[in-house]
Amino acid sequence: MREGVLWTNLSRCEISRRLAEMGTSASRYTVRKLLKKHGLGQRKTRKKKTLGAHPDRDAQFQNIARLKAAYMAKEEPVISIDSKKKELIGNFSREGYTYTQTPVDALDHDFPSAGEGKLIPHGIYDLARNEGHMNLNTSHDTSEFCCDSIAHWWKQQGCQHYPKARRLLLLCDGGGSNAANRHVFKEALQVLAKRLGLEIRVAHYPPYCSKYNPIEHRLFSHITRACQGVVFHSVAIAKQFMEKTKTCKGLKVTVDILTGVYVTGKKCAENFLENMRIIFDDYLPRWNYRAVPQTI
């Protein structure tokens, strides 16, 4: 082995053939032993290197940690939200393996026109209770859908678990339906605060840091495992398998289907900026702000 060789994509048979051409015969079994001896094993590429680093990255992480501790100390709800990867509904192949006695055949092309639409899963993770909730929809992933998902969770579970709460801390990344730089999201958030009668504080994770959002590794990863290899013939089947998600640490997951129709390309009202009841923090205001209901 040459010094500095870190990886190779050659098969053991190919390595054996090349060694024979160089005058050293070695079977593929011998090659396997040599690869193991030199620490060369089959590995998958890991997404570990950050694309970029914002100068206020660490400051925002410290701010989020402070906010979480303050809310949890007063037993006020802290939830992490995000939209999971969209899935095609129909007889389409999905990643993963299942134990089966017969082969599972799916369509050889993933053409959306051959299915029944797209599944849009929006997740909510309660940090204090280690509970997750998924709302499934087949329309569009919009700010209005995001806020309706939060409202549904609050009416079904949140208000029961936190009957005395007057504030809610929302942790999310800075893009998608809850983008930090979109007035449409802030308008929908303001309507949500009035609807629930809660002060909703939002803390966005810095750019390139969405993987640190708690919902990603505490909920979505386990849902992916529970649904691996399963063909989503319908929304009901997706709901059935997502509800089976659990961990040895006690994670519980509930799933509901929202039938609302959401329109893309919506713009905020012309007078929204003049009547906006969004209070931006003095500290990193583009990532930290509050939606205040009119009752406060």
mmCIF file of N, CA, C and O in Angstrom, residues 79-84 120-124 133-137 139-154 168 170-173 175-180 182 184-193 195-196 200 202 204 213 215 258 260-263 289:
data_model
loop_
_atom_site.group_PDB
_atom_site.id
_atom_site.type_symbol
_atom_site.label_atom_id
_atom_site.label_comp_id
_atom_site.label_asym_id
_atom_site.label_seq_id
_atom_site.Cartn_x
_atom_site.Cartn_y
_atom_site.Cartn_z
ATOM 1 N N ILE A 79 -41.356 24.313 21.728
ATOM 2 C CA ILE A 79 -41.543 23.351 20.644
ATOM 3 C C ILE A 79 -40.591 23.657 19.492
ATOM 4 O O ILE A 79 -40.223 24.802 19.248
ATOM 5 N N SER A 80 -40.198 22.605 18.820
ATOM 6 C CA SER A 80 -39.347 22.704 17.637
ATOM 7 C C SER A 80 -40.185 22.271 16.438
ATOM 8 O O SER A 80 -40.862 21.237 16.497
ATOM 9 N N ILE A 81 -40.162 23.050 15.364
ATOM 10 C CA ILE A 81 -41.014 22.744 14.211
ATOM 11 C C ILE A 81 -40.183 22.677 12.935
ATOM 12 O O ILE A 81 -39.118 23.282 12.831
ATOM 13 N N ASP A 82 -40.697 21.943 11.968
ATOM 14 C CA ASP A 82 -40.081 21.894 10.636
ATOM 15 C C ASP A 82 -40.954 21.031 9.741
ATOM 16 O O ASP A 82 -41.789 20.255 10.220
ATOM 17 N N SER A 83 -40.757 21.176 8.441
ATOM 18 C CA SER A 83 -41.438 20.319 7.465
ATOM 19 C C SER A 83 -40.487 19.205 7.065
ATOM 20 O O SER A 83 -39.339 19.472 6.702
ATOM 21 N N LYS A 84 -40.977 17.973 7.135
ATOM 22 C CA LYS A 84 -40.166 16.832 6.730
ATOM 23 C C LYS A 84 -40.172 16.712 5.204
ATOM 24 O O LYS A 84 -40.968 17.358 4.518
ATOM 25 N N ILE A 120 -47.162 16.081 2.404
ATOM 26 C CA ILE A 120 -46.375 17.128 3.077
ATOM 27 C C ILE A 120 -46.497 16.923 4.578
ATOM 28 O O ILE A 120 -47.537 17.222 5.173
ATOM 29 N N PRO A 121 -45.475 16.375 5.226
ATOM 30 C CA PRO A 121 -45.532 16.157 6.672
ATOM 31 C C PRO A 121 -44.917 17.349 7.423
ATOM 32 O O PRO A 121 -43.762 17.688 7.213
ATOM 33 N N HIS A 122 -45.685 17.947 8.306
ATOM 34 C CA HIS A 122 -45.176 19.033 9.152
ATOM 35 C C HIS A 122 -45.105 18.536 10.581
ATOM 36 O O HIS A 122 -46.084 18.004 11.119
ATOM 37 N N GLY A 123 -43.943 18.685 11.190
ATOM 38 C CA GLY A 123 -43.725 18.122 12.512
ATOM 39 C C GLY A 123 -43.611 19.157 13.611
ATOM 40 O O GLY A 123 -43.151 20.287 13.387
ATOM 41 N N ILE A 124 -44.024 18.761 14.806
ATOM 42 C CA ILE A 124 -43.913 19.578 16.015
ATOM 43 C C ILE A 124 -43.358 18.675 17.113
ATOM 44 O O ILE A 124 -43.905 17.599 17.374
ATOM 45 N N HIS A 133 -45.531 15.364 17.172
ATOM 46 C CA HIS A 133 -46.821 15.358 16.496
ATOM 47 C C HIS A 133 -46.602 15.695 15.035
ATOM 48 O O HIS A 133 -45.865 16.636 14.713
ATOM 49 N N MET A 134 -47.224 14.930 14.142
ATOM 50 C CA MET A 134 -47.110 15.167 12.713
ATOM 51 C C MET A 134 -48.476 15.509 12.144
ATOM 52 O O MET A 134 -49.476 14.837 12.429
ATOM 53 N N ASN A 135 -48.520 16.559 11.336
ATOM 54 C CA ASN A 135 -49.725 16.908 10.600
ATOM 55 C C ASN A 135 -49.455 16.692 9.124
ATOM 56 O O ASN A 135 -48.511 17.253 8.566
ATOM 57 N N LEU A 136 -50.293 15.865 8.476
ATOM 58 C CA LEU A 136 -50.099 15.509 7.084
ATOM 59 C C LEU A 136 -51.084 16.265 6.204
ATOM 60 O O LEU A 136 -52.269 16.378 6.534
ATOM 61 N N ASN A 137 -50.569 16.737 5.070
ATOM 62 C CA ASN A 137 -51.393 17.493 4.133
ATOM 63 C C ASN A 137 -50.939 17.165 2.717
ATOM 64 O O ASN A 137 -49.796 16.746 2.503
ATOM 65 N N SER A 139 -51.608 19.477 0.103
ATOM 66 C CA SER A 139 -51.741 20.720 -0.674
ATOM 67 C C SER A 139 -50.368 21.328 -0.945
ATOM 68 O O SER A 139 -49.638 20.868 -1.814
ATOM 69 N N HIS A 140 -49.983 22.357 -0.173
ATOM 70 C CA HIS A 140 -48.684 23.003 -0.348
ATOM 71 C C HIS A 140 -48.107 23.367 1.015
ATOM 72 O O HIS A 140 -48.844 23.599 1.980
ATOM 73 N N ASP A 141 -46.796 23.421 1.072
ATOM 74 C CA ASP A 141 -46.090 23.770 2.301
ATOM 75 C C ASP A 141 -45.958 25.286 2.379
ATOM 76 O O ASP A 141 -45.004 25.871 1.884
ATOM 77 N N THR A 142 -46.922 25.922 2.993
ATOM 78 C CA THR A 142 -46.960 27.381 3.085
ATOM 79 C C THR A 142 -46.892 27.820 4.544
ATOM 80 O O THR A 142 -47.032 27.007 5.465
ATOM 81 N N SER A 143 -46.711 29.120 4.757
ATOM 82 C CA SER A 143 -46.688 29.668 6.111
ATOM 83 C C SER A 143 -48.042 29.476 6.796
ATOM 84 O O SER A 143 -48.110 29.249 8.011
ATOM 85 N N GLU A 144 -49.109 29.564 6.016
ATOM 86 C CA GLU A 144 -50.442 29.366 6.573
ATOM 87 C C GLU A 144 -50.611 27.928 7.076
ATOM 88 O O GLU A 144 -51.171 27.690 8.149
ATOM 89 N N PHE A 145 -50.110 26.956 6.306
ATOM 90 C CA PHE A 145 -50.164 25.550 6.725
ATOM 91 C C PHE A 145 -49.324 25.334 7.979
ATOM 92 O O PHE A 145 -49.731 24.613 8.900
ATOM 93 N N CYS A 146 -48.165 25.955 8.026
ATOM 94 C CA CYS A 146 -47.290 25.843 9.191
ATOM 95 C C CYS A 146 -48.006 26.316 10.453
ATOM 96 O O CYS A 146 -47.992 25.634 11.487
ATOM 97 N N CYS A 147 -48.658 27.463 10.380
ATOM 98 C CA CYS A 147 -49.339 28.017 11.556
ATOM 99 C C CYS A 147 -50.606 27.234 11.896
ATOM 100 O O CYS A 147 -50.947 27.083 13.074
ATOM 101 N N ASP A 148 -51.305 26.728 10.880
ATOM 102 C CA ASP A 148 -52.467 25.872 11.149
ATOM 103 C C ASP A 148 -52.032 24.589 11.849
ATOM 104 O O ASP A 148 -52.749 24.056 12.705
ATOM 105 N N SER A 149 -50.863 24.080 11.483
ATOM 106 C CA SER A 149 -50.327 22.878 12.120
ATOM 107 C C SER A 149 -50.054 23.128 13.601
ATOM 108 O O SER A 149 -50.386 22.294 14.461
ATOM 109 N N ILE A 150 -49.468 24.282 13.906
ATOM 110 C CA ILE A 150 -49.195 24.638 15.308
ATOM 111 C C ILE A 150 -50.505 24.809 16.074
ATOM 112 O O ILE A 150 -50.653 24.343 17.212
ATOM 113 N N ALA A 151 -51.483 25.480 15.445
ATOM 114 C CA ALA A 151 -52.777 25.699 16.096
ATOM 115 C C ALA A 151 -53.475 24.374 16.389
ATOM 116 O O ALA A 151 -54.070 24.187 17.460
ATOM 117 N N HIS A 152 -53.392 23.448 15.451
ATOM 118 C CA HIS A 152 -54.022 22.132 15.643
ATOM 119 C C HIS A 152 -53.365 21.399 16.814
ATOM 120 O O HIS A 152 -54.064 20.795 17.647
ATOM 121 N N TRP A 153 -52.024 21.456 16.870
ATOM 122 C CA TRP A 153 -51.325 20.808 17.986
ATOM 123 C C TRP A 153 -51.723 21.430 19.316
ATOM 124 O O TRP A 153 -51.945 20.729 20.306
ATOM 125 N N TRP A 154 -51.815 22.762 19.363
ATOM 126 C CA TRP A 154 -52.136 23.434 20.608
ATOM 127 C C TRP A 154 -53.540 23.062 21.102
ATOM 128 O O TRP A 154 -53.736 22.788 22.295
ATOM 129 N N LEU A 168 -45.312 30.941 24.380
ATOM 130 C CA LEU A 168 -44.865 29.753 23.652
ATOM 131 C C LEU A 168 -43.561 30.090 22.948
ATOM 132 O O LEU A 168 -43.466 31.111 22.263
ATOM 133 N N LEU A 170 -40.945 29.068 20.096
ATOM 134 C CA LEU A 170 -40.924 28.336 18.833
ATOM 135 C C LEU A 170 -39.506 28.318 18.289
ATOM 136 O O LEU A 170 -38.921 29.362 18.015
ATOM 137 N N LEU A 171 -38.929 27.124 18.144
ATOM 138 C CA LEU A 171 -37.592 26.967 17.574
ATOM 139 C C LEU A 171 -37.722 26.441 16.150
ATOM 140 O O LEU A 171 -38.428 25.458 15.910
ATOM 141 N N CYS A 172 -37.064 27.081 15.206
ATOM 142 C CA CYS A 172 -37.169 26.648 13.813
ATOM 143 C C CYS A 172 -35.949 27.133 13.038
ATOM 144 O O CYS A 172 -35.189 27.987 13.507
ATOM 145 N N ASP A 173 -35.760 26.587 11.854
ATOM 146 C CA ASP A 173 -34.672 27.063 11.012
ATOM 147 C C ASP A 173 -35.111 28.350 10.313
ATOM 148 O O ASP A 173 -36.182 28.872 10.591
ATOM 149 N N GLY A 175 -35.561 28.974 6.911
ATOM 150 C CA GLY A 175 -36.050 28.902 5.540
ATOM 151 C C GLY A 175 -37.369 28.176 5.438
ATOM 152 O O GLY A 175 -37.978 27.791 6.438
ATOM 153 N N GLY A 176 -37.836 27.989 4.202
ATOM 154 C CA GLY A 176 -39.081 27.263 3.975
ATOM 155 C C GLY A 176 -40.304 28.046 4.382
ATOM 156 O O GLY A 176 -40.352 29.277 4.284
ATOM 157 N N SER A 177 -41.310 27.342 4.890
ATOM 158 C CA SER A 177 -42.577 27.986 5.247
ATOM 159 C C SER A 177 -42.450 28.874 6.472
ATOM 160 O O SER A 177 -43.336 29.688 6.732
ATOM 161 N N ASN A 178 -41.363 28.722 7.243
ATOM 162 C CA ASN A 178 -41.146 29.575 8.424
ATOM 163 C C ASN A 178 -39.881 30.422 8.252
ATOM 164 O O ASN A 178 -39.106 30.591 9.185
ATOM 165 N N ALA A 179 -39.688 30.937 7.052
ATOM 166 C CA ALA A 179 -38.479 31.708 6.745
ATOM 167 C C ALA A 179 -38.388 32.960 7.600
ATOM 168 O O ALA A 179 -39.383 33.647 7.854
ATOM 169 N N ALA A 180 -37.176 33.253 8.048
ATOM 170 C CA ALA A 180 -36.959 34.395 8.933
ATOM 171 C C ALA A 180 -37.125 35.732 8.212
ATOM 172 O O ALA A 180 -37.396 36.755 8.848
ATOM 173 N N ARG A 182 -39.321 36.448 5.689
ATOM 174 C CA ARG A 182 -40.572 36.552 4.938
ATOM 175 C C ARG A 182 -41.653 37.202 5.788
ATOM 176 O O ARG A 182 -41.959 36.745 6.899
ATOM 177 N N VAL A 184 -44.741 37.155 4.998
ATOM 178 C CA VAL A 184 -45.915 36.284 4.960
ATOM 179 C C VAL A 184 -45.957 35.401 6.203
ATOM 180 O O VAL A 184 -47.025 35.180 6.792
ATOM 181 N N PHE A 185 -44.799 34.890 6.617
ATOM 182 C CA PHE A 185 -44.755 34.064 7.823
ATOM 183 C C PHE A 185 -45.086 34.882 9.059
ATOM 184 O O PHE A 185 -45.822 34.430 9.937
ATOM 185 N N LYS A 186 -44.567 36.090 9.122
ATOM 186 C CA LYS A 186 -44.840 36.939 10.288
ATOM 187 C C LYS A 186 -46.321 37.327 10.354
ATOM 188 O O LYS A 186 -46.893 37.415 11.434
ATOM 189 N N GLU A 187 -46.941 37.541 9.192
ATOM 190 C CA GLU A 187 -48.371 37.844 9.183
ATOM 191 C C GLU A 187 -49.183 36.643 9.668
ATOM 192 O O GLU A 187 -50.102 36.797 10.476
ATOM 193 N N ALA A 188 -48.835 35.445 9.179
ATOM 194 C CA ALA A 188 -49.532 34.239 9.628
ATOM 195 C C ALA A 188 -49.292 33.992 11.113
ATOM 196 O O ALA A 188 -50.189 33.530 11.830
ATOM 197 N N LEU A 189 -48.103 34.326 11.593
ATOM 198 C CA LEU A 189 -47.764 34.158 13.005
ATOM 199 C C LEU A 189 -48.573 35.119 13.871
ATOM 200 O O LEU A 189 -49.030 34.765 14.964
ATOM 201 N N GLN A 190 -48.773 36.322 13.368
ATOM 202 C CA GLN A 190 -49.566 37.311 14.109
ATOM 203 C C GLN A 190 -51.016 36.848 14.221
ATOM 204 O O GLN A 190 -51.635 36.980 15.285
ATOM 205 N N VAL A 191 -51.553 36.295 13.139
ATOM 206 C CA VAL A 191 -52.914 35.750 13.176
ATOM 207 C C VAL A 191 -52.990 34.581 14.159
ATOM 208 O O VAL A 191 -53.969 34.435 14.900
ATOM 209 N N LEU A 192 -51.949 33.761 14.179
ATOM 210 C CA LEU A 192 -51.908 32.617 15.093
ATOM 211 C C LEU A 192 -51.892 33.055 16.548
ATOM 212 O O LEU A 192 -52.576 32.476 17.395
ATOM 213 N N ALA A 193 -51.098 34.081 16.862
ATOM 214 C CA ALA A 193 -51.031 34.585 18.240
ATOM 215 C C ALA A 193 -52.391 35.092 18.712
ATOM 216 O O ALA A 193 -52.807 34.830 19.848
ATOM 217 N N ARG A 195 -55.247 34.119 17.463
ATOM 218 C CA ARG A 195 -56.133 32.948 17.458
ATOM 219 C C ARG A 195 -56.002 32.129 18.727
ATOM 220 O O ARG A 195 -56.989 31.639 19.282
ATOM 221 N N LEU A 196 -54.774 31.974 19.220
ATOM 222 C CA LEU A 196 -54.529 31.159 20.403
ATOM 223 C C LEU A 196 -54.512 31.966 21.694
ATOM 224 O O LEU A 196 -54.569 31.390 22.776
ATOM 225 N N ILE A 200 -46.219 34.432 21.158
ATOM 226 C CA ILE A 200 -45.388 33.428 20.497
ATOM 227 C C ILE A 200 -44.018 34.023 20.206
ATOM 228 O O ILE A 200 -43.887 34.952 19.410
ATOM 229 N N VAL A 202 -40.333 33.561 18.670
ATOM 230 C CA VAL A 202 -39.658 32.766 17.652
ATOM 231 C C VAL A 202 -38.152 32.960 17.777
ATOM 232 O O VAL A 202 -37.667 34.087 17.908
ATOM 233 N N HIS A 204 -34.939 31.659 15.535
ATOM 234 C CA HIS A 204 -34.472 30.941 14.358
ATOM 235 C C HIS A 204 -33.035 30.471 14.558
ATOM 236 O O HIS A 204 -32.211 31.187 15.145
ATOM 237 N N ASN A 213 -31.564 21.860 14.733
ATOM 238 C CA ASN A 213 -32.931 21.995 15.196
ATOM 239 C C ASN A 213 -33.337 20.678 15.864
ATOM 240 O O ASN A 213 -33.242 19.615 15.246
ATOM 241 N N ILE A 215 -35.895 18.929 16.378
ATOM 242 C CA ILE A 215 -36.845 18.029 15.728
ATOM 243 C C ILE A 215 -36.162 17.114 14.723
ATOM 244 O O ILE A 215 -36.611 16.002 14.456
ATOM 245 N N LEU A 258 -54.560 16.948 8.001
ATOM 246 C CA LEU A 258 -55.214 18.243 7.785
ATOM 247 C C LEU A 258 -55.642 18.319 6.326
ATOM 248 O O LEU A 258 -54.820 18.151 5.422
ATOM 249 N N GLY A 260 -56.994 20.953 4.725
ATOM 250 C CA GLY A 260 -57.079 22.297 4.170
ATOM 251 C C GLY A 260 -56.330 22.440 2.853
ATOM 252 O O GLY A 260 -55.396 21.697 2.569
ATOM 253 N N VAL A 261 -56.763 23.390 2.055
ATOM 254 C CA VAL A 261 -56.108 23.693 0.775
ATOM 255 C C VAL A 261 -55.347 25.004 0.932
ATOM 256 O O VAL A 261 -55.928 26.020 1.331
ATOM 257 N N TYR A 262 -54.062 24.988 0.607
ATOM 258 C CA TYR A 262 -53.202 26.150 0.807
ATOM 259 C C TYR A 262 -52.632 26.612 -0.538
ATOM 260 O O TYR A 262 -52.179 25.805 -1.340
ATOM 261 N N VAL A 263 -52.672 27.914 -0.736
ATOM 262 C CA VAL A 263 -52.279 28.506 -2.015
ATOM 263 C C VAL A 263 -50.873 29.088 -1.901
ATOM 264 O O VAL A 263 -50.551 29.772 -0.926
ATOM 265 N N TYR A 289 -37.848 37.358 17.696
ATOM 266 C CA TYR A 289 -38.966 38.301 17.767
ATOM 267 C C TYR A 289 -40.169 37.626 18.395
ATOM 268 O O TYR A 289 -40.203 36.399 18.584
#
